[in-house]
Coordinates of C-alpha atoms (C1' of nucleotides) in Angstrom, one line a residue:
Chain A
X750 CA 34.8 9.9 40.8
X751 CA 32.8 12.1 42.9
X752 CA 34.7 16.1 43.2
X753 CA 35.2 15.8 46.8
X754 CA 37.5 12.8 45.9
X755 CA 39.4 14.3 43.7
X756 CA 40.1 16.9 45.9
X757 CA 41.1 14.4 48.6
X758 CA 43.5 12.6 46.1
X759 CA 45.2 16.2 45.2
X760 CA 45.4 16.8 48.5
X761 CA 46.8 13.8 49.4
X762 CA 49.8 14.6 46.7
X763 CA 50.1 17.9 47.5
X764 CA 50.2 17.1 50.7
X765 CA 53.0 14.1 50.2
X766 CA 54.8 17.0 48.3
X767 CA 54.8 18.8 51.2
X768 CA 56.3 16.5 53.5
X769 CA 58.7 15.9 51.0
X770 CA 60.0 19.4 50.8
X771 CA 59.9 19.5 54.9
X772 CA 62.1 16.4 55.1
X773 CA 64.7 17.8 52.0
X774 CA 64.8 21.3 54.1
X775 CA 65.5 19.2 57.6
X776 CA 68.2 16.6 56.1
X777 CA 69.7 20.2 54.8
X778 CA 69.8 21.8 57.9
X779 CA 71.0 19.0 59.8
X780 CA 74.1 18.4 56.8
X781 CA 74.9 22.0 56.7
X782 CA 75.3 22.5 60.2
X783 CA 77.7 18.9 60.3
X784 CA 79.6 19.0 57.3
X785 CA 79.1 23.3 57.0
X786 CA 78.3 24.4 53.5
X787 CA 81.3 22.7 51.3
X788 CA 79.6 19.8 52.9
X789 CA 76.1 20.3 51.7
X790 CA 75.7 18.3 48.3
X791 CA 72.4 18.1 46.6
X792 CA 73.5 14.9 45.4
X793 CA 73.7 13.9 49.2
X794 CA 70.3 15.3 50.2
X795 CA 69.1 12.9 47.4
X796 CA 70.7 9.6 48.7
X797 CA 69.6 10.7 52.1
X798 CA 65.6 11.5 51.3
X799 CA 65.9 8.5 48.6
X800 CA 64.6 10.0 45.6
X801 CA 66.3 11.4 43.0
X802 CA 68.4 14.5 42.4
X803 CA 65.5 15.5 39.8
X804 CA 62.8 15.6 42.2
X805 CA 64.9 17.4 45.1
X806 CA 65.6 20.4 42.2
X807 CA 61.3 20.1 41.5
X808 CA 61.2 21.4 45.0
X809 CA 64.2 23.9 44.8
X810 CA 65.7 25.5 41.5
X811 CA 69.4 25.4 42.5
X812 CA 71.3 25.0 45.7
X813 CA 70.9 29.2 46.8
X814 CA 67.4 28.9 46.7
X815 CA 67.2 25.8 49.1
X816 CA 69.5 27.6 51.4
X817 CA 67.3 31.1 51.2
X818 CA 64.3 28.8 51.8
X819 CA 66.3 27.5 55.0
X820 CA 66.8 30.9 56.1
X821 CA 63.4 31.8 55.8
X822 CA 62.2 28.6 57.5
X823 CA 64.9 29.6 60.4
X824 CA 64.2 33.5 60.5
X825 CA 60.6 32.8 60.7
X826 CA 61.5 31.2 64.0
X827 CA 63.4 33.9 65.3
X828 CA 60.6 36.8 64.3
X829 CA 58.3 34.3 66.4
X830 CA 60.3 35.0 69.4
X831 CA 61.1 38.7 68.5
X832 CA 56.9 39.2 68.1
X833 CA 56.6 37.4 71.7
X834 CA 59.2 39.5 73.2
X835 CA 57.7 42.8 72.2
X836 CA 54.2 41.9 73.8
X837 CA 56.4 42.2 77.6
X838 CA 54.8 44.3 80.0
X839 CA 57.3 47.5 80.8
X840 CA 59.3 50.1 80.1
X841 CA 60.1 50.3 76.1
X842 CA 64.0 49.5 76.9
X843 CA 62.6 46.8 79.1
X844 CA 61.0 45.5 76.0
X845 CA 64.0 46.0 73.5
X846 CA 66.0 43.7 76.5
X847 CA 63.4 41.7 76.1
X848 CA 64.2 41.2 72.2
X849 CA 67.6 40.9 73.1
X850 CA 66.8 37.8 75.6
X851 CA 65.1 36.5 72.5
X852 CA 67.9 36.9 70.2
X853 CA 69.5 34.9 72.8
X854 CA 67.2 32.1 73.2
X855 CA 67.5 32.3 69.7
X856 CA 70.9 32.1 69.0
X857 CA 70.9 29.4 71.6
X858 CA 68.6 27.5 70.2
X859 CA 69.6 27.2 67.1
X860 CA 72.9 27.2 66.6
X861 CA 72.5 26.5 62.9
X862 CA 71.0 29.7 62.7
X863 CA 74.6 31.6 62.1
X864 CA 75.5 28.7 59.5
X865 CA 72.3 29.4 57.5
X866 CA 72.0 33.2 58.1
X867 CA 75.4 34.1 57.5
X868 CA 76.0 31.9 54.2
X869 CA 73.2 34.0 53.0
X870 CA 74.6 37.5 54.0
X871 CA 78.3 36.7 52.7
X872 CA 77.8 35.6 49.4
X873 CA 75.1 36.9 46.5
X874 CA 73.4 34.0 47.1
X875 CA 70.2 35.3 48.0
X876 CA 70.2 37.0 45.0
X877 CA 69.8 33.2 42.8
X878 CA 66.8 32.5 44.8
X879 CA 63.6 32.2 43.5
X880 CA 61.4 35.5 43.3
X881 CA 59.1 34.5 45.6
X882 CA 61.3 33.3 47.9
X883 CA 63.4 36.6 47.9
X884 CA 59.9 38.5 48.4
X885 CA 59.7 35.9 51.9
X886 CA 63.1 36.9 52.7
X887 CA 62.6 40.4 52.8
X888 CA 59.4 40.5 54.1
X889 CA 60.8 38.4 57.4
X890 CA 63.4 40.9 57.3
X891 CA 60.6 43.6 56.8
X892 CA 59.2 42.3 59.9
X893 CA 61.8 41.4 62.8
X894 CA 63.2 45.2 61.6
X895 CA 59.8 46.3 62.5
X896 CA 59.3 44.8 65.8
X897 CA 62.9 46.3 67.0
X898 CA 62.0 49.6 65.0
X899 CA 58.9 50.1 66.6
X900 CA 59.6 49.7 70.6
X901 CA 62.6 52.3 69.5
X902 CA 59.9 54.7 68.4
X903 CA 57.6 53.4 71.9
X904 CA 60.8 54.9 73.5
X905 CA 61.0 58.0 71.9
X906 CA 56.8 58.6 72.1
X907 CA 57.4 57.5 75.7
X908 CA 59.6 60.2 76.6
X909 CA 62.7 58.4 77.6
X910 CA 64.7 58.3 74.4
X911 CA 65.5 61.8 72.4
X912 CA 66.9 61.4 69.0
X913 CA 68.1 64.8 67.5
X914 CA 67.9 64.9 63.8
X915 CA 69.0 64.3 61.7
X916 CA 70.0 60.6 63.5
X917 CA 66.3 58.2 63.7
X918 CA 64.8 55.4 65.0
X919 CA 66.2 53.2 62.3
X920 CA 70.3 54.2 63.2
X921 CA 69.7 52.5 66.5
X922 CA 68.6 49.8 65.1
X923 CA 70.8 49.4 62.8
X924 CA 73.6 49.5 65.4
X925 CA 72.0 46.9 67.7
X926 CA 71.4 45.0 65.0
X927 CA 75.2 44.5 63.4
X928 CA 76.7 44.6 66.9
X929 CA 74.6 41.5 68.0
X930 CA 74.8 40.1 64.5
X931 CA 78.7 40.6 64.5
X932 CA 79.0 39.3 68.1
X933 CA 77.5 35.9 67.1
X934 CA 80.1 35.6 64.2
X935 CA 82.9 36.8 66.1
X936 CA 81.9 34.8 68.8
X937 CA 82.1 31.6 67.1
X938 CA 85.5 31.9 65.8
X939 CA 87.8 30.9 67.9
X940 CA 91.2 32.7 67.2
X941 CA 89.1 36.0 68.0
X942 CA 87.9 34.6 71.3
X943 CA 91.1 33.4 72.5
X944 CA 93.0 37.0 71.2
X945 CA 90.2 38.9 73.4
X946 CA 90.4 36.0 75.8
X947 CA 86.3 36.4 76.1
X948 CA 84.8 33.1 77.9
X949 CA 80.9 33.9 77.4
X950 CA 79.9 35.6 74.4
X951 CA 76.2 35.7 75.2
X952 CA 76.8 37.8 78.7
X953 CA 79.2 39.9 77.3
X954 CA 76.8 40.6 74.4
X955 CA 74.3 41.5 76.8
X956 CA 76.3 44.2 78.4
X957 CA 77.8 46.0 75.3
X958 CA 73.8 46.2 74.3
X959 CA 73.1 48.1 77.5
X960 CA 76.1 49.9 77.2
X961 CA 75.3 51.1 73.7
X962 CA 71.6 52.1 74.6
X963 CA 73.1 54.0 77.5
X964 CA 75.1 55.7 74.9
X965 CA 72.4 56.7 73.4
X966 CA 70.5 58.0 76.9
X967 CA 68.2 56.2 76.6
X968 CA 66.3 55.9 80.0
X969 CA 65.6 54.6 82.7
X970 CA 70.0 53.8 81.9
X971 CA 71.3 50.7 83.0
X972 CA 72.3 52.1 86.4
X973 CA 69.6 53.2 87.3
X974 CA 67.5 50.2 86.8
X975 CA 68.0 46.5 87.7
X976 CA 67.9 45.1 83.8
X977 CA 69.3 41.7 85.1
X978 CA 65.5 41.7 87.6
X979 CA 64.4 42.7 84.8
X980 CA 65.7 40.1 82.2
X981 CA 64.6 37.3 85.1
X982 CA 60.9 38.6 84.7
X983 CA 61.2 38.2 81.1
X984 CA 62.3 34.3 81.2
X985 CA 59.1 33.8 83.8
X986 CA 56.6 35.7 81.7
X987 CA 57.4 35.7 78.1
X988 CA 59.9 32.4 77.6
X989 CA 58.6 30.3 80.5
X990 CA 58.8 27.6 78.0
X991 CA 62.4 28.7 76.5
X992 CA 64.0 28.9 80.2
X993 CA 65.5 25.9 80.1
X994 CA 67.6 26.9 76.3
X995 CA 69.2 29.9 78.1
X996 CA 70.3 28.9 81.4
X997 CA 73.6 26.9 81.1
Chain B
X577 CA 130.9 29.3 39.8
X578 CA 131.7 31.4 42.4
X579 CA 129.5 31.4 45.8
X580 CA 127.9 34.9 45.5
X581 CA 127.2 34.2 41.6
X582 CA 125.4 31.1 43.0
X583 CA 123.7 33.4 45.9
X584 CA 122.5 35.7 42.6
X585 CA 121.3 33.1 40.6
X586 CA 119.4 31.6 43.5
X587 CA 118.1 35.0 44.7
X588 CA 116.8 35.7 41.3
X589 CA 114.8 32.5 41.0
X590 CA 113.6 33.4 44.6
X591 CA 112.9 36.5 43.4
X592 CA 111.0 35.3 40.4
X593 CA 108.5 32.7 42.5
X594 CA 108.2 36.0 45.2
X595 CA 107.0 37.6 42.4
X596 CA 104.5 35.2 41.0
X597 CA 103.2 34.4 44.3
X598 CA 102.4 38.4 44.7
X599 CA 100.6 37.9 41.0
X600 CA 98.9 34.7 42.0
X601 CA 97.4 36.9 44.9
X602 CA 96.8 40.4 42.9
X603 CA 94.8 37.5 40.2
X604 CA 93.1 35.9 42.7
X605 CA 91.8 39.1 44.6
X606 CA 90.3 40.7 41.5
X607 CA 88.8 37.2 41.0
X608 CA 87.4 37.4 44.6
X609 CA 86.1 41.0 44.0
X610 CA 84.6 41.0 40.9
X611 CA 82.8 37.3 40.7
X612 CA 82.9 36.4 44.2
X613 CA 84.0 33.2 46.4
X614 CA 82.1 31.1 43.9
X615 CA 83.6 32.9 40.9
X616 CA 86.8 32.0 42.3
X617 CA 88.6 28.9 41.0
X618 CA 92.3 27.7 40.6
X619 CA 92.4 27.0 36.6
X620 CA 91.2 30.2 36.3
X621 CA 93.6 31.7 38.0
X622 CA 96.6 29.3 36.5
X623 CA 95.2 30.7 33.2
X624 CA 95.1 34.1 34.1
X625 CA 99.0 34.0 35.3
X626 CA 99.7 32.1 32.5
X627 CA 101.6 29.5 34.3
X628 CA 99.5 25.5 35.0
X629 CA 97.8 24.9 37.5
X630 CA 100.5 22.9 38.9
X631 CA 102.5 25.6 39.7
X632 CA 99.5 27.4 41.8
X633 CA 99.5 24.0 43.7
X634 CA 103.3 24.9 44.5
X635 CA 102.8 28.2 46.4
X636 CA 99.7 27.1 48.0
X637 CA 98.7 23.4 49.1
X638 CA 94.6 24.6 48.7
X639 CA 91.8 27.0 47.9
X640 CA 91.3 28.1 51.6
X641 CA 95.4 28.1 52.1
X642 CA 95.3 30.7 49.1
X643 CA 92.5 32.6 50.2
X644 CA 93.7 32.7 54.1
X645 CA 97.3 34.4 52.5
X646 CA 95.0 36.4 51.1
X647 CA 93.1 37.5 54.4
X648 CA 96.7 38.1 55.4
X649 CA 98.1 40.3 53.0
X650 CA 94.7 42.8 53.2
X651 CA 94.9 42.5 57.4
X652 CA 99.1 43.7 57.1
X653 CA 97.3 46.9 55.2
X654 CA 94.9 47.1 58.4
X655 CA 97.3 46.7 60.7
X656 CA 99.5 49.3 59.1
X657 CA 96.8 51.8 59.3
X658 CA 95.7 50.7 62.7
X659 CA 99.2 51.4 64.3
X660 CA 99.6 54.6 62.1
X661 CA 95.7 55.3 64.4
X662 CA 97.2 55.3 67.3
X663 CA 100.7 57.3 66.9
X664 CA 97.9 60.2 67.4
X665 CA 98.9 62.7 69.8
X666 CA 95.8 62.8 71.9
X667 CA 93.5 61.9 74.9
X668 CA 92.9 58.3 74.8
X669 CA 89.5 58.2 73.3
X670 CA 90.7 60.7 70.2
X671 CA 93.0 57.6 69.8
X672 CA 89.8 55.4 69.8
X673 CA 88.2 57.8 67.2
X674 CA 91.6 57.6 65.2
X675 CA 91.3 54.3 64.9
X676 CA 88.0 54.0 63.7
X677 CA 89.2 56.4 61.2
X678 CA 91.8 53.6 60.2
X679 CA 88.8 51.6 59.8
X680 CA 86.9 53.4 57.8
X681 CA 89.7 54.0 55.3
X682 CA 90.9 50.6 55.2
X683 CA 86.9 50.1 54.1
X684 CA 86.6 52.3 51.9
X685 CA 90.0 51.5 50.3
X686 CA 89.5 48.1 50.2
X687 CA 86.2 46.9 49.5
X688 CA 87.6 43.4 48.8
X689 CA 88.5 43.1 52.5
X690 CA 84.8 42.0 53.0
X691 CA 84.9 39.4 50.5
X692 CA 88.4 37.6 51.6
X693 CA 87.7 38.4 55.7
X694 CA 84.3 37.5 55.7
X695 CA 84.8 34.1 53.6
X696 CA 87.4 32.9 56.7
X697 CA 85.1 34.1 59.2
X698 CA 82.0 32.2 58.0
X699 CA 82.9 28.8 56.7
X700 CA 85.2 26.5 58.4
X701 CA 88.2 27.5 55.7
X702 CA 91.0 29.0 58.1
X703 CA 91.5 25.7 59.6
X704 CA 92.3 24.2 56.2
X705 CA 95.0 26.8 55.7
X706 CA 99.1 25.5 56.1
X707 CA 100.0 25.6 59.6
X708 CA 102.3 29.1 58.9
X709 CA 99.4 30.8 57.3
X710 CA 97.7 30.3 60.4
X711 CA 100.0 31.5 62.5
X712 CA 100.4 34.5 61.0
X713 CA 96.8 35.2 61.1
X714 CA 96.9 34.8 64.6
X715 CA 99.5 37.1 64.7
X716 CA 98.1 40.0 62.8
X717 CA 94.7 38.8 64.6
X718 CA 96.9 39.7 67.8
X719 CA 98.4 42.5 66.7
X720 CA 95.2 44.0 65.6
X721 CA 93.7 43.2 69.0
X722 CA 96.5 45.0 71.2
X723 CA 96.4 48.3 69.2
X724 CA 92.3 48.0 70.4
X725 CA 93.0 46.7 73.5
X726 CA 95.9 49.0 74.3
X727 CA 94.2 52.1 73.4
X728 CA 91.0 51.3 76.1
X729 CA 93.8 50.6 79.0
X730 CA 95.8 53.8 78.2
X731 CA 91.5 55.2 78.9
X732 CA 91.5 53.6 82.0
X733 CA 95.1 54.4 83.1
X734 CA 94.8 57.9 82.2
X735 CA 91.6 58.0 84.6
X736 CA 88.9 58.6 81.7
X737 CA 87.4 55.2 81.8
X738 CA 86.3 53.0 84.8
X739 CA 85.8 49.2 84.2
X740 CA 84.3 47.6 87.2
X741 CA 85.1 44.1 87.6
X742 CA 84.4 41.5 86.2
X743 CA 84.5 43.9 83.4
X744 CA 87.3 43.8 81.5
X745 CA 89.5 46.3 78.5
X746 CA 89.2 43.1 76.1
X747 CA 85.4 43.2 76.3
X748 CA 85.0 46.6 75.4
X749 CA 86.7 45.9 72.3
X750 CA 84.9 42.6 71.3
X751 CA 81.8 45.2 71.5
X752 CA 83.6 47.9 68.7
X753 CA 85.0 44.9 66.6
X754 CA 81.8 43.3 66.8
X755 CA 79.8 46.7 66.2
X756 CA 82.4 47.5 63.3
X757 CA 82.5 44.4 61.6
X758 CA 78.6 43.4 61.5
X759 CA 78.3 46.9 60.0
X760 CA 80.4 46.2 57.3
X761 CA 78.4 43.1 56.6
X762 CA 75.0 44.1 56.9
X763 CA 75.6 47.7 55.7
X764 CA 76.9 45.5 52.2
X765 CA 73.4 44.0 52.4
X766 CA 70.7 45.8 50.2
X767 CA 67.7 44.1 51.9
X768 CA 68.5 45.0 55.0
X769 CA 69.4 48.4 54.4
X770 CA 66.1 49.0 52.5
X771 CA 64.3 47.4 55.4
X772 CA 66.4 50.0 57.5
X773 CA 66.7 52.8 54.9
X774 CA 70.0 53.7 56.1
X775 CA 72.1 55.5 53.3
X776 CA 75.5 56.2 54.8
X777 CA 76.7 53.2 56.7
X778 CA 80.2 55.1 57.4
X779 CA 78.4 58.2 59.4
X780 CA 75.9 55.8 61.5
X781 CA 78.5 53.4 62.5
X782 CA 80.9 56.6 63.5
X783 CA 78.2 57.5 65.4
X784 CA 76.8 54.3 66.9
X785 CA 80.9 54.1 68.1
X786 CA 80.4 57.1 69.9
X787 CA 77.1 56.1 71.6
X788 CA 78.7 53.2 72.4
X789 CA 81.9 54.8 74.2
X790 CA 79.8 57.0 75.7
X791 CA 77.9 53.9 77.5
X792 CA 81.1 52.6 78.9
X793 CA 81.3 56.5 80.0
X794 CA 84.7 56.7 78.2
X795 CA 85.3 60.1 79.1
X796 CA 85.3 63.2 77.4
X797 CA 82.0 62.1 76.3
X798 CA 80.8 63.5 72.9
X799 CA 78.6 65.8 74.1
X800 CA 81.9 67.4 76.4
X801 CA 84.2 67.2 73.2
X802 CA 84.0 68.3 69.4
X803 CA 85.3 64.3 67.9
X804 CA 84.6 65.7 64.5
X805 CA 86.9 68.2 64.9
X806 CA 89.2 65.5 66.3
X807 CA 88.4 63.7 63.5
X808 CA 89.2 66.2 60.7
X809 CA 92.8 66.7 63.1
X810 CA 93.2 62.9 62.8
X811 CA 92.8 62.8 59.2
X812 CA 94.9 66.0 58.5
X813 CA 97.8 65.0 61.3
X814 CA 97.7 61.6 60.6
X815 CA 96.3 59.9 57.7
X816 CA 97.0 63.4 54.9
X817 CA 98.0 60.9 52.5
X818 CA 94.9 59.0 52.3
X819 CA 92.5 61.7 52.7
X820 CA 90.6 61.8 49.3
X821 CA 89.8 57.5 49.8
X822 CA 87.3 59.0 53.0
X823 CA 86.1 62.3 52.0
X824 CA 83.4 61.6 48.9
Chain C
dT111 C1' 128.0 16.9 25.9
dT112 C1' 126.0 14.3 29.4
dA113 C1' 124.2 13.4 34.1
dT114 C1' 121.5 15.1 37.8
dT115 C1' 118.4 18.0 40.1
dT116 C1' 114.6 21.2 40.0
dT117 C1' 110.6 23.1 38.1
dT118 C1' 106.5 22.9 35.3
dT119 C1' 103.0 20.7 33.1
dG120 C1' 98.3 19.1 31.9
dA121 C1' 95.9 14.7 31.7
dC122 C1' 93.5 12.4 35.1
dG123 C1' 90.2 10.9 39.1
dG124 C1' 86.7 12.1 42.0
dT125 C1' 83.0 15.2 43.2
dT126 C1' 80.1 19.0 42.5
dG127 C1' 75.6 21.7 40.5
dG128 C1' 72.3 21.4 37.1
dT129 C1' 69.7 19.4 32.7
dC130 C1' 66.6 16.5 30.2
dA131 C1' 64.9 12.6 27.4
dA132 C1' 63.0 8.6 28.8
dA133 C1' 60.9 5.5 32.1
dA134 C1' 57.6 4.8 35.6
dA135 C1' 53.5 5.9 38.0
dG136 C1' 49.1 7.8 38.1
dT137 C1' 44.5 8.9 35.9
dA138 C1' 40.3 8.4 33.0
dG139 C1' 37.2 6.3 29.9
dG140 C1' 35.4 2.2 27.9
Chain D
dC836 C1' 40.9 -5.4 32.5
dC837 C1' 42.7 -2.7 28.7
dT838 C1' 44.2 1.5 26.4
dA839 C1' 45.2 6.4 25.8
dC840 C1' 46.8 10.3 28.1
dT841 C1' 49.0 13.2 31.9
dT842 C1' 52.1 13.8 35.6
dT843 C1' 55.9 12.5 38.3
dT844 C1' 60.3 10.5 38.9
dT845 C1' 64.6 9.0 37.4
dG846 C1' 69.6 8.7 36.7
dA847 C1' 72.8 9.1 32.7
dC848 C1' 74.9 13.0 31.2
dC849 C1' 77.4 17.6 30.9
dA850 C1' 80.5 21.2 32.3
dA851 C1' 83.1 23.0 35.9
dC852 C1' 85.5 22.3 39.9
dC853 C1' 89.6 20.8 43.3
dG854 C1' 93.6 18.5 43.9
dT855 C1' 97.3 14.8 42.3
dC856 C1' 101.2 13.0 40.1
dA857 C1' 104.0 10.7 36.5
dA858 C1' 106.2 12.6 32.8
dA859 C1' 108.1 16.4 30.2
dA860 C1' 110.9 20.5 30.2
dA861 C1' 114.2 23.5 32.1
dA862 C1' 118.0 24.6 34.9
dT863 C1' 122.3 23.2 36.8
dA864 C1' 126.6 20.7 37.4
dA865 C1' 130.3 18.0 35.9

DNA sequence: TTATTTTTTGACGGTTGGTCAAAAAGTAGG
DNA sequence: CCTACTTTTTGACCAACCGTCAAAAAATAA
């Protein structure tokens, strides 16, 4: 058997492995966002990719480490868009309304997103994940923190954001960061919504945001700027092709 | 037997079952804290009490019933704390700040708060709860809300705060409880705090509060008013007894 | 002491996550 | 085509879990 061969037969495995682990990670996603995560049963992924619970657990060590994997698979999705959004033409706090929109399209998009996410930020599960899949969590992590991080800092070097010490770049951040993340869980459950008698989470999100960056003065501030002109050029330039997930 | 020796004997077995149910709790709490929601299981609890697990079954029909009484008991402690907040004799927004103090006691005084609260946010658990354990969480959620919600409209009545339609009180506060309660989430989170290399979640989110009252221009603003020193008279005035859980 | 009601029990059924010896499939050489 | 070897796949098996319920125990009443 000639080498190229060989190759093409371990290729051909490899790449039937693969699939395999695509399709266990997609009937996953799909059962954990139906049936939430008491629902999700390796036994059940098994029957439903018809192969055995021995070859799903070849793929994935225990249950955690197929739901990091998820996350990772999902956040990559969402640092795609972030990375997109930053590349908008503008003023920096155009560009950080401009990851916002993302996180919008995002959240929009996949809805799942909060039932993979937030499964992983409750519970130490993360923490029974493989090694190298922790190392691809936190580099993810390493980089959508980056991409909001950085257009902070474009404001600052741009002149239109002061942050006296010994506050930084990376407080912002971090405030931006659990206010959306703590909208979008709030937001979904319903006893909150109806106490607060909130009807649309995402547009009420949207304002707090400009709010809080007002709060922090950063310029131009939200009245003295049209951000919702702004947020319009956004969709046309950057999420043409995401339009569609963010208008109702 | 006469009535009232009947009345005794009944109120003492009464008593008795009140009093396991408050150890079933205090068990299961510890349980939560210290090996998490997984950790968590009813024989271990029935062997911890010392009773079968039977008997567990008697005070609560499931898991997510026990845990939701749970949520309950540690939201009474917040509510406690929150209407203590806003007995402070102040301007509006030094009522605002006094609560947020509440907050950040009930924290830091019950780390375990996290673990039950969260739990019933994430997974679809409250809804399997008895129909009474849900209606009191709606009614602390409630109560919880109007002490938020009541301090923002004493702002606007007072003239400090303007809310321009379709703005309402009710979505100011979805932005603080939002704000607040991601914090506590991801500020629990070691990778994302590395990422972030925040060190003390409690002083950013105080001052991401601020910035974000300050972008609703809830008047005085913090640069027009000393809220630390507001703060130190809120802990002093208010909250003496439970001054050494905030200061380090 | 006996009859009746209430409370407690723990064996049991059904379902998890995870393991591992054995079976099946694939590969190589003659 | 057959045989020896390697890799992959399997599902019976284990321990742990939630929740049930007939039967045992305890409390109460007569």
């Amino acid at each position: 058997m000639l080498y190229s061969e060989q190759m093409a037969t371990l290729s051909r495995k490899q790449r039937e492995i693969r699939d395999r682990e695509k399709l266990i990670l997609d009937v996953a996603r799909r059962l954990l966002l139906e049936k939430g995560y008491l629902g999700l049963s390796m036994d059940r992924i098994a029957e439903e990719i018809e192969y055995s619970k021995g070859t799903v657990y070849q793929h994935f060590r225990c249950k955690e480490d197929l739901l990091t994997a998820l996350a990772i698979q999902t956040k990559l999705k969402r640092i795609e868009l972030f990375e997109r959004a930053v590349t908008f033409d503008g003023r920096p706090r155009e560009r950080m309304t401009a990851i916002g929109a993302a996180d919008e399209i995002f959240a929009r998009r996949f809805p799942d997103y909060i039932a993979t996410e937030e499964v992983l930020y409750v519970q130490s599960i993360a923490c029974k994940a493989s090694e190298s899949n922790q190392e691809a969590m936190q580099e993810v992590d390493g980089r959508c923190v980056a991409a909001v991080c950085g257009t902070i800092r474009g404001g600052i070097e741009a002149g239109d954001l002061e942050i006296p010490p010994p506050r930084e770049a990376s407080e912002i951040a971090f405030g931006i960061w659990g206010m959306t993340f703590g909208s979008h869980i709030v937001g979904k459950t319903p006893t909150c919504m109806d106490q607060l008698g909130i009807k649309d989470t995402f547009t009420s999100l949207r304002r707090m945001q400009q709010a809080y960056l007002d709060g922090w003065n950063w310029r131009p501030l939200s009245h003295e700027w049209d951000y919702d002109a702004t947020r319009d050029r956004i969709l046309e330039e950057v999420f043409a092709d995401e339009r569609a997930a963010i208008t109702i």
